PDB file of C-alpha atoms in Angstrom:
ATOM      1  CA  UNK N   1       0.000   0.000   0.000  1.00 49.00           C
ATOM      2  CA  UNK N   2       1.385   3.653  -0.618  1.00 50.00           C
ATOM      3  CA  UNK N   3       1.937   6.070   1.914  1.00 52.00           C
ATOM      4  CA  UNK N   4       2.330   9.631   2.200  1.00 51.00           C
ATOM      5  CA  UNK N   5       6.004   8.906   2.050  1.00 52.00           C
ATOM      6  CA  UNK N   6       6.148   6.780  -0.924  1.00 53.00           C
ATOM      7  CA  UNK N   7       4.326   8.835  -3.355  1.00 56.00           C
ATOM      8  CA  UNK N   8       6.749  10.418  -6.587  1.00 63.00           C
ATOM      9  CA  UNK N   9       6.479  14.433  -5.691  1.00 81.00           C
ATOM     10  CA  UNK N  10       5.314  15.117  -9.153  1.00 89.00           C
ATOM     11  CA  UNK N  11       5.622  18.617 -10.496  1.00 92.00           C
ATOM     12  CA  UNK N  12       3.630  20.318 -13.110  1.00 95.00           C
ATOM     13  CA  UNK N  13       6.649  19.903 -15.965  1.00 94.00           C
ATOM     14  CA  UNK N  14       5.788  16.082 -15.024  1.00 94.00           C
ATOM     15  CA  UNK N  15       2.104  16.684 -16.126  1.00 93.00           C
ATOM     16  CA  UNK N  16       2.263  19.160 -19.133  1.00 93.00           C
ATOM     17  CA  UNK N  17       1.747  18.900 -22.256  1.00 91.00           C
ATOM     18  CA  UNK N  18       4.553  20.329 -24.616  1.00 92.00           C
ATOM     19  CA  UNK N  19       3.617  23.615 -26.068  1.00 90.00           C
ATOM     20  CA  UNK N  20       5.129  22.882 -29.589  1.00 90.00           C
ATOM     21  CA  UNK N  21       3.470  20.095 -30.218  1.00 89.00           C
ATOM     22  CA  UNK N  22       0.189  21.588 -30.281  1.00 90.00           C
ATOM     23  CA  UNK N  23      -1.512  23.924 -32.824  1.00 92.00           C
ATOM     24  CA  UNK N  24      -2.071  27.120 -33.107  1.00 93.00           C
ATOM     25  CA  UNK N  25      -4.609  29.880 -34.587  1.00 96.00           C
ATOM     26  CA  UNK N  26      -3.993  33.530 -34.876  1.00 95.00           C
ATOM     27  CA  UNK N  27      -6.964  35.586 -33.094  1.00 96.00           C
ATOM     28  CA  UNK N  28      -7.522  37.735 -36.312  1.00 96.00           C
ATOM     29  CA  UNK N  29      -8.290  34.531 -38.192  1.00 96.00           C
ATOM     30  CA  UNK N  30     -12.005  33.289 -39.077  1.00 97.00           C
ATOM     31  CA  UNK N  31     -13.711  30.886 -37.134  1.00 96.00           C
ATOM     32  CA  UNK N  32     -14.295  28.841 -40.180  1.00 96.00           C
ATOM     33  CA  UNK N  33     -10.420  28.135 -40.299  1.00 96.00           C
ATOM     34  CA  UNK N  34     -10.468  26.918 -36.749  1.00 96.00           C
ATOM     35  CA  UNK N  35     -13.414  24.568 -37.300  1.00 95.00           C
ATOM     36  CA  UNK N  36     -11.328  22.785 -40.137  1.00 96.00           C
ATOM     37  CA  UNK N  37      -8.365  22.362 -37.766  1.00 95.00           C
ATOM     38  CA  UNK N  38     -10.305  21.230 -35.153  1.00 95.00           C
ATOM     39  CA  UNK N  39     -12.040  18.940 -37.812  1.00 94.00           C
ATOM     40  CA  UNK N  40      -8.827  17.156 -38.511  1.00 94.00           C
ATOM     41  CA  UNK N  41      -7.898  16.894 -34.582  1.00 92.00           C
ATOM     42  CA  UNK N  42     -11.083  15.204 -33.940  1.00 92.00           C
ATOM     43  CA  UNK N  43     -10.266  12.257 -37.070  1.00 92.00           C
ATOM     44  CA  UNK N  44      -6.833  12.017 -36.087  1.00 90.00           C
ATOM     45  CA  UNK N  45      -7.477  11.367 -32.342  1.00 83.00           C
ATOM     46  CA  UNK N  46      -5.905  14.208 -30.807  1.00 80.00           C
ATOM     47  CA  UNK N  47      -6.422  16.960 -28.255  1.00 77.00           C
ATOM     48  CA  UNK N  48      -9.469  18.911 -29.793  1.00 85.00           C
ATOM     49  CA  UNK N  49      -8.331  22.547 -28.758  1.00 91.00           C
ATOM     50  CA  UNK N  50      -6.177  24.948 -30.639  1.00 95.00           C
ATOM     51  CA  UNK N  51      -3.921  27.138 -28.995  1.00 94.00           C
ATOM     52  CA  UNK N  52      -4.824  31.271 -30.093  1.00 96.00           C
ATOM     53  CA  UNK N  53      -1.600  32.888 -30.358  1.00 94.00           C
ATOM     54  CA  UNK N  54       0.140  35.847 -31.749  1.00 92.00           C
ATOM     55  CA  UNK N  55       3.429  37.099 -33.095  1.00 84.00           C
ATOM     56  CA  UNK N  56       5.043  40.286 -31.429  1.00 77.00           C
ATOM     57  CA  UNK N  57       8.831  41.367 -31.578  1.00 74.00           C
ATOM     58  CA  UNK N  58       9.648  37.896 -33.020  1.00 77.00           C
ATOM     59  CA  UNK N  59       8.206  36.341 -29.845  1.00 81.00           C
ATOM     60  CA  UNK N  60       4.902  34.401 -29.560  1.00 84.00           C
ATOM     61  CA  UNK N  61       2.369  35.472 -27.077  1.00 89.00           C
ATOM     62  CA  UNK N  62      -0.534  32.613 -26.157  1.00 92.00           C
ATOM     63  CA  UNK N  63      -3.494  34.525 -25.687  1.00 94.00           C
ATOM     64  CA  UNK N  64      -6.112  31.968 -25.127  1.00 95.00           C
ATOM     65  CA  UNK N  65      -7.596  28.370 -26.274  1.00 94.00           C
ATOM     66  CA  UNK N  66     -10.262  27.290 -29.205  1.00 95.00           C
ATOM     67  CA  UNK N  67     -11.990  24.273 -28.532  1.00 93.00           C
ATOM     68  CA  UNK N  68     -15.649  22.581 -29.494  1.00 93.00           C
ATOM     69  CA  UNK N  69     -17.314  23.683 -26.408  1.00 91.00           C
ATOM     70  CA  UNK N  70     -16.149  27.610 -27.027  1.00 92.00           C
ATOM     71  CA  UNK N  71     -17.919  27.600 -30.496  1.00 94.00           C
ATOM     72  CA  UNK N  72     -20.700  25.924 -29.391  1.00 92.00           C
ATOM     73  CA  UNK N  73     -21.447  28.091 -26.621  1.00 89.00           C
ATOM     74  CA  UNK N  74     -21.020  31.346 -28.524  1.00 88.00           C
ATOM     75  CA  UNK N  75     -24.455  29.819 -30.399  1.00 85.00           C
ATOM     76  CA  UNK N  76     -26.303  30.316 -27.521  1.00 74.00           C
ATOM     77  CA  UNK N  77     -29.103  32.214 -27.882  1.00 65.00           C
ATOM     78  CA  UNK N  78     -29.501  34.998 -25.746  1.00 57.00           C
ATOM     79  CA  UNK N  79     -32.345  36.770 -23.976  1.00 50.00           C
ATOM     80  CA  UNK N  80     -32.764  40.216 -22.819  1.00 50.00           C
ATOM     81  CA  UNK N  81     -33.700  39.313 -18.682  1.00 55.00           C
ATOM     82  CA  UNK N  82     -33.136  36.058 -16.905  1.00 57.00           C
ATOM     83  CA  UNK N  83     -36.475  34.817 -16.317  1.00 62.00           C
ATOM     84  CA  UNK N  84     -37.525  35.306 -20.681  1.00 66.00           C
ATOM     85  CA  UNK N  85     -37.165  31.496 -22.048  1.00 61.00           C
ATOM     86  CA  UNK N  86     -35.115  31.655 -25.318  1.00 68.00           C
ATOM     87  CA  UNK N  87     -37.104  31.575 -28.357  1.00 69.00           C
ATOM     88  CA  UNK N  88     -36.127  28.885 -30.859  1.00 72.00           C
ATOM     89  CA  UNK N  89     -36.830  28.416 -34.785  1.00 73.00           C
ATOM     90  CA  UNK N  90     -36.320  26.318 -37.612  1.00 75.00           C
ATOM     91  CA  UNK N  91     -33.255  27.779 -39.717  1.00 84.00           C
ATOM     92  CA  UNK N  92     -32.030  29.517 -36.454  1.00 84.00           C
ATOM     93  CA  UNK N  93     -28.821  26.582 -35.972  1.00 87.00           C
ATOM     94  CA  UNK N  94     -27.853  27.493 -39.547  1.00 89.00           C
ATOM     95  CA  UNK N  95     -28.157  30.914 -39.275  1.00 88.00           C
ATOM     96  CA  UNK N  96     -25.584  31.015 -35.848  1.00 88.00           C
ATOM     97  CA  UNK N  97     -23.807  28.804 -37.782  1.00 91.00           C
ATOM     98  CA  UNK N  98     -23.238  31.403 -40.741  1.00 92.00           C
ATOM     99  CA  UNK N  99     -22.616  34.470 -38.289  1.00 92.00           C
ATOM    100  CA  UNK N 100     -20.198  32.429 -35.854  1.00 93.00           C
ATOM    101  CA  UNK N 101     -18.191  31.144 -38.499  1.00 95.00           C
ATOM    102  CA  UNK N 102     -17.028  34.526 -39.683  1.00 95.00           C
ATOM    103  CA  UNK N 103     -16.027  35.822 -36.289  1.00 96.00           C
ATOM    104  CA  UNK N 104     -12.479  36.449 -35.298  1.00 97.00           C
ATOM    105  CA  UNK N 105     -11.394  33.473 -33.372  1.00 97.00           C
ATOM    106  CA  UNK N 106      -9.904  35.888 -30.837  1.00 95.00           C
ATOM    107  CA  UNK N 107     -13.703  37.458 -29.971  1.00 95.00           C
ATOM    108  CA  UNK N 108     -14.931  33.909 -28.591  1.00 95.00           C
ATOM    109  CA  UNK N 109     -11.808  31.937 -27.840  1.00 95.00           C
ATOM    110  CA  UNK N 110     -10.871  31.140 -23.563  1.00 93.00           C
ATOM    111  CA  UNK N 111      -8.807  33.813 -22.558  1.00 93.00           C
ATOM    112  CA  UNK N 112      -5.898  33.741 -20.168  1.00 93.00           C
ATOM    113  CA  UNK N 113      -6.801  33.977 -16.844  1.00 92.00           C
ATOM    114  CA  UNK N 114      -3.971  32.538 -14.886  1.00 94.00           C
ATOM    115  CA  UNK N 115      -0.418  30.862 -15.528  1.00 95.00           C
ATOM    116  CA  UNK N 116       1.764  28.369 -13.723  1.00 96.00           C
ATOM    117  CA  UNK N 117       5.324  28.020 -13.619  1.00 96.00           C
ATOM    118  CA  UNK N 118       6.430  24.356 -14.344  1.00 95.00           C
ATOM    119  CA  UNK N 119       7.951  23.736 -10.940  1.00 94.00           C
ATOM    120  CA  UNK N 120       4.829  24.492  -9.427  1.00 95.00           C
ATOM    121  CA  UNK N 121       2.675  21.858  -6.940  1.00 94.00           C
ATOM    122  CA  UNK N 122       0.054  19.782  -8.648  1.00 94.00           C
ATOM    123  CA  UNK N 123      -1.685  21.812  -5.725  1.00 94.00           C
ATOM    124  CA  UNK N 124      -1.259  25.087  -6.489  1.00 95.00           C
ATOM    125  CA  UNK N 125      -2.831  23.886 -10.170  1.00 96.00           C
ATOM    126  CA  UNK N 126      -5.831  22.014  -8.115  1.00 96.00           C
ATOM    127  CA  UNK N 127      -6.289  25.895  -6.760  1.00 96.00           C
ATOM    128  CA  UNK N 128      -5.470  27.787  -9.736  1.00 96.00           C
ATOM    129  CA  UNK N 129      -7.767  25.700 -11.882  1.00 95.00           C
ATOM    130  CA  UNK N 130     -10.691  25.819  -9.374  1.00 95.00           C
ATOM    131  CA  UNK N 131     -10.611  29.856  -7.957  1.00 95.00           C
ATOM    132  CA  UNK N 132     -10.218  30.849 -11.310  1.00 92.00           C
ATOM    133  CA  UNK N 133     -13.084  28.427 -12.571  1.00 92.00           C
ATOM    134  CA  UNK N 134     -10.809  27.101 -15.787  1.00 91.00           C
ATOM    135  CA  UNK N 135      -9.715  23.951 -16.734  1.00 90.00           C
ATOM    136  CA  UNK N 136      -6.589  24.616 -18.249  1.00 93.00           C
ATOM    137  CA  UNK N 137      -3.051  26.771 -17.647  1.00 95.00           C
ATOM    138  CA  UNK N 138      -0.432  27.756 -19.420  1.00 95.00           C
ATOM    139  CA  UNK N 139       2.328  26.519 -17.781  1.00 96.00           C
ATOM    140  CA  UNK N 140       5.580  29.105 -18.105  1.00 95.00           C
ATOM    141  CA  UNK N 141       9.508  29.094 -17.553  1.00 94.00           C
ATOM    142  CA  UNK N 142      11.846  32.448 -17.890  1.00 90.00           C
ATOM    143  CA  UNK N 143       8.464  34.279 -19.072  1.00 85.00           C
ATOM    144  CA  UNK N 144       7.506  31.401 -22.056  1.00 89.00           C
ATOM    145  CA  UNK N 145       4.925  29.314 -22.265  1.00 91.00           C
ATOM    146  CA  UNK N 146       6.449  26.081 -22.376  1.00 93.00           C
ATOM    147  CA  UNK N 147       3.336  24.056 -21.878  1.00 94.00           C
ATOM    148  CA  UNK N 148      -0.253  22.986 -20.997  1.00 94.00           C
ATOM    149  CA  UNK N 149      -2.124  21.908 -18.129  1.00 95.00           C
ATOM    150  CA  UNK N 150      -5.938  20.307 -18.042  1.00 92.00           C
ATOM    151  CA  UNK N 151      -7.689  19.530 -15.076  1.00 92.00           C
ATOM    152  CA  UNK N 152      -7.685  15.979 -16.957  1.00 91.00           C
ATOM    153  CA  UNK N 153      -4.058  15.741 -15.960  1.00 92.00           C
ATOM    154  CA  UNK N 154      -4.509  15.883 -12.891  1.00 94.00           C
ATOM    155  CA  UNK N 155      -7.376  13.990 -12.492  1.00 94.00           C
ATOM    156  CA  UNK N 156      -4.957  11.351 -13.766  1.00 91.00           C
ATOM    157  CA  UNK N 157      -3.185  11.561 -10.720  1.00 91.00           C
ATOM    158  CA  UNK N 158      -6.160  11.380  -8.237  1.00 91.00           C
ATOM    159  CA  UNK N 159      -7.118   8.216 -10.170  1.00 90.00           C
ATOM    160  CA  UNK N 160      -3.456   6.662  -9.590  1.00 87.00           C
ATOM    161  CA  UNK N 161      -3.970   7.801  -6.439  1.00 85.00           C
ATOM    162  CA  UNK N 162      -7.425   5.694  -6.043  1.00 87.00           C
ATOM    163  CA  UNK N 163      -6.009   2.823  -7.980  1.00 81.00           C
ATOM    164  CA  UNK N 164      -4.954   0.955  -5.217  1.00 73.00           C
ATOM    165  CA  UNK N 165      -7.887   1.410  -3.267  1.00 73.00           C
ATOM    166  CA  UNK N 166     -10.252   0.787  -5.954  1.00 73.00           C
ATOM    167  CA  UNK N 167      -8.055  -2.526  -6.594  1.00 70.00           C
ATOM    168  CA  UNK N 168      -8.926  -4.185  -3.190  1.00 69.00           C
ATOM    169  CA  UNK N 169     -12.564  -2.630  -3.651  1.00 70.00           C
ATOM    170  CA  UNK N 170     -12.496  -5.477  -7.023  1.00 69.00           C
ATOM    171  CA  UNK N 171     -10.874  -8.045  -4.995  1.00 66.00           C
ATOM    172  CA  UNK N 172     -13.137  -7.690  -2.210  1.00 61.00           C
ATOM    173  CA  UNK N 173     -15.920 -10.390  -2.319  1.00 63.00           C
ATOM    174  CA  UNK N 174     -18.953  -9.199  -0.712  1.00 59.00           C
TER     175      UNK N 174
END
């Protein structure tokens, strides 16, 4: 059984994934560019996000993330007071369609809220991630983004965590 003491002190650089292997989107770029990237993510089995980044003084600044769930919710419909139910119609999922995919990417991509330096504490991720209500981080060294976090990493880690205990929950007969 593993103890407090026997557990690997894991840091996030242990966790990350490597910034340049990812791709990326500038934020003046149409939406319609991003959905064909994300397209071939999805066939090929990959990470469906694409990193929004820009070019300044020869030096690459991450600005945010494009994934699925950031297109889909910018089709929302809206409603002018809380308690108003959204009104629905027939041609109205084409018609977001057709508007969202000529945004910029950069006016409905995830922003940059926080950062994390790669020595950092799976902790101080598990509090990062959950005050600032995001589920990933860029994770930084000498002011570069050198990777990136998900809350899926370290979920990992609470499941190899549980893995022993859910092991003698299996072997356990009654």
């Amino acid at each position: 059984m593993m103890t407090i003491n026997t557990i690997p002190s894991k840091r996030i650089k242990d966790l990350m994934l490597d910034v340049n292997s990812l791709k990326r989107v500038s934020p003046q770029a149409e939406v319609i560019e991003a959905v064909k990237l994300l397209d071939e993510l999805r066939q090929s089995g990959r990470s469906q996000f694409l990193l929004v980044a820009d070019e300044a003084e020869n030096k690459e600044e991450i600005l945010g993330r494009l994934s699925i769930d950031d297109i889909l919710a910018q089709m929302e419909p809206s409603t002018m007071t809380m308690e108003e139910l959204p009104i629905f119609w027939q041609s109205q999922f084409w018609e977001e369609c057709e508007d969202i995919l000529q945004k910029p990417i950069g006016s409905i991509m995830s922003p940059v809220k926080h950062v994390i330096h790669q020595s950092a504490t799976l902790i101080e991720a598990v509090h990062l991630m959950n005050s600032g209500r995001v589920d990933w981080l860029p994770v930084v060294e000498r002011g570069n983004v050198v990777g990136i976090l998900f809350k899926e990493d370290l979920f990992n880690e609470v499941l190899a965590a549980a893995q022993p205990k859910i092991d003698d929950l299996s072997d356990d007969p009654s």
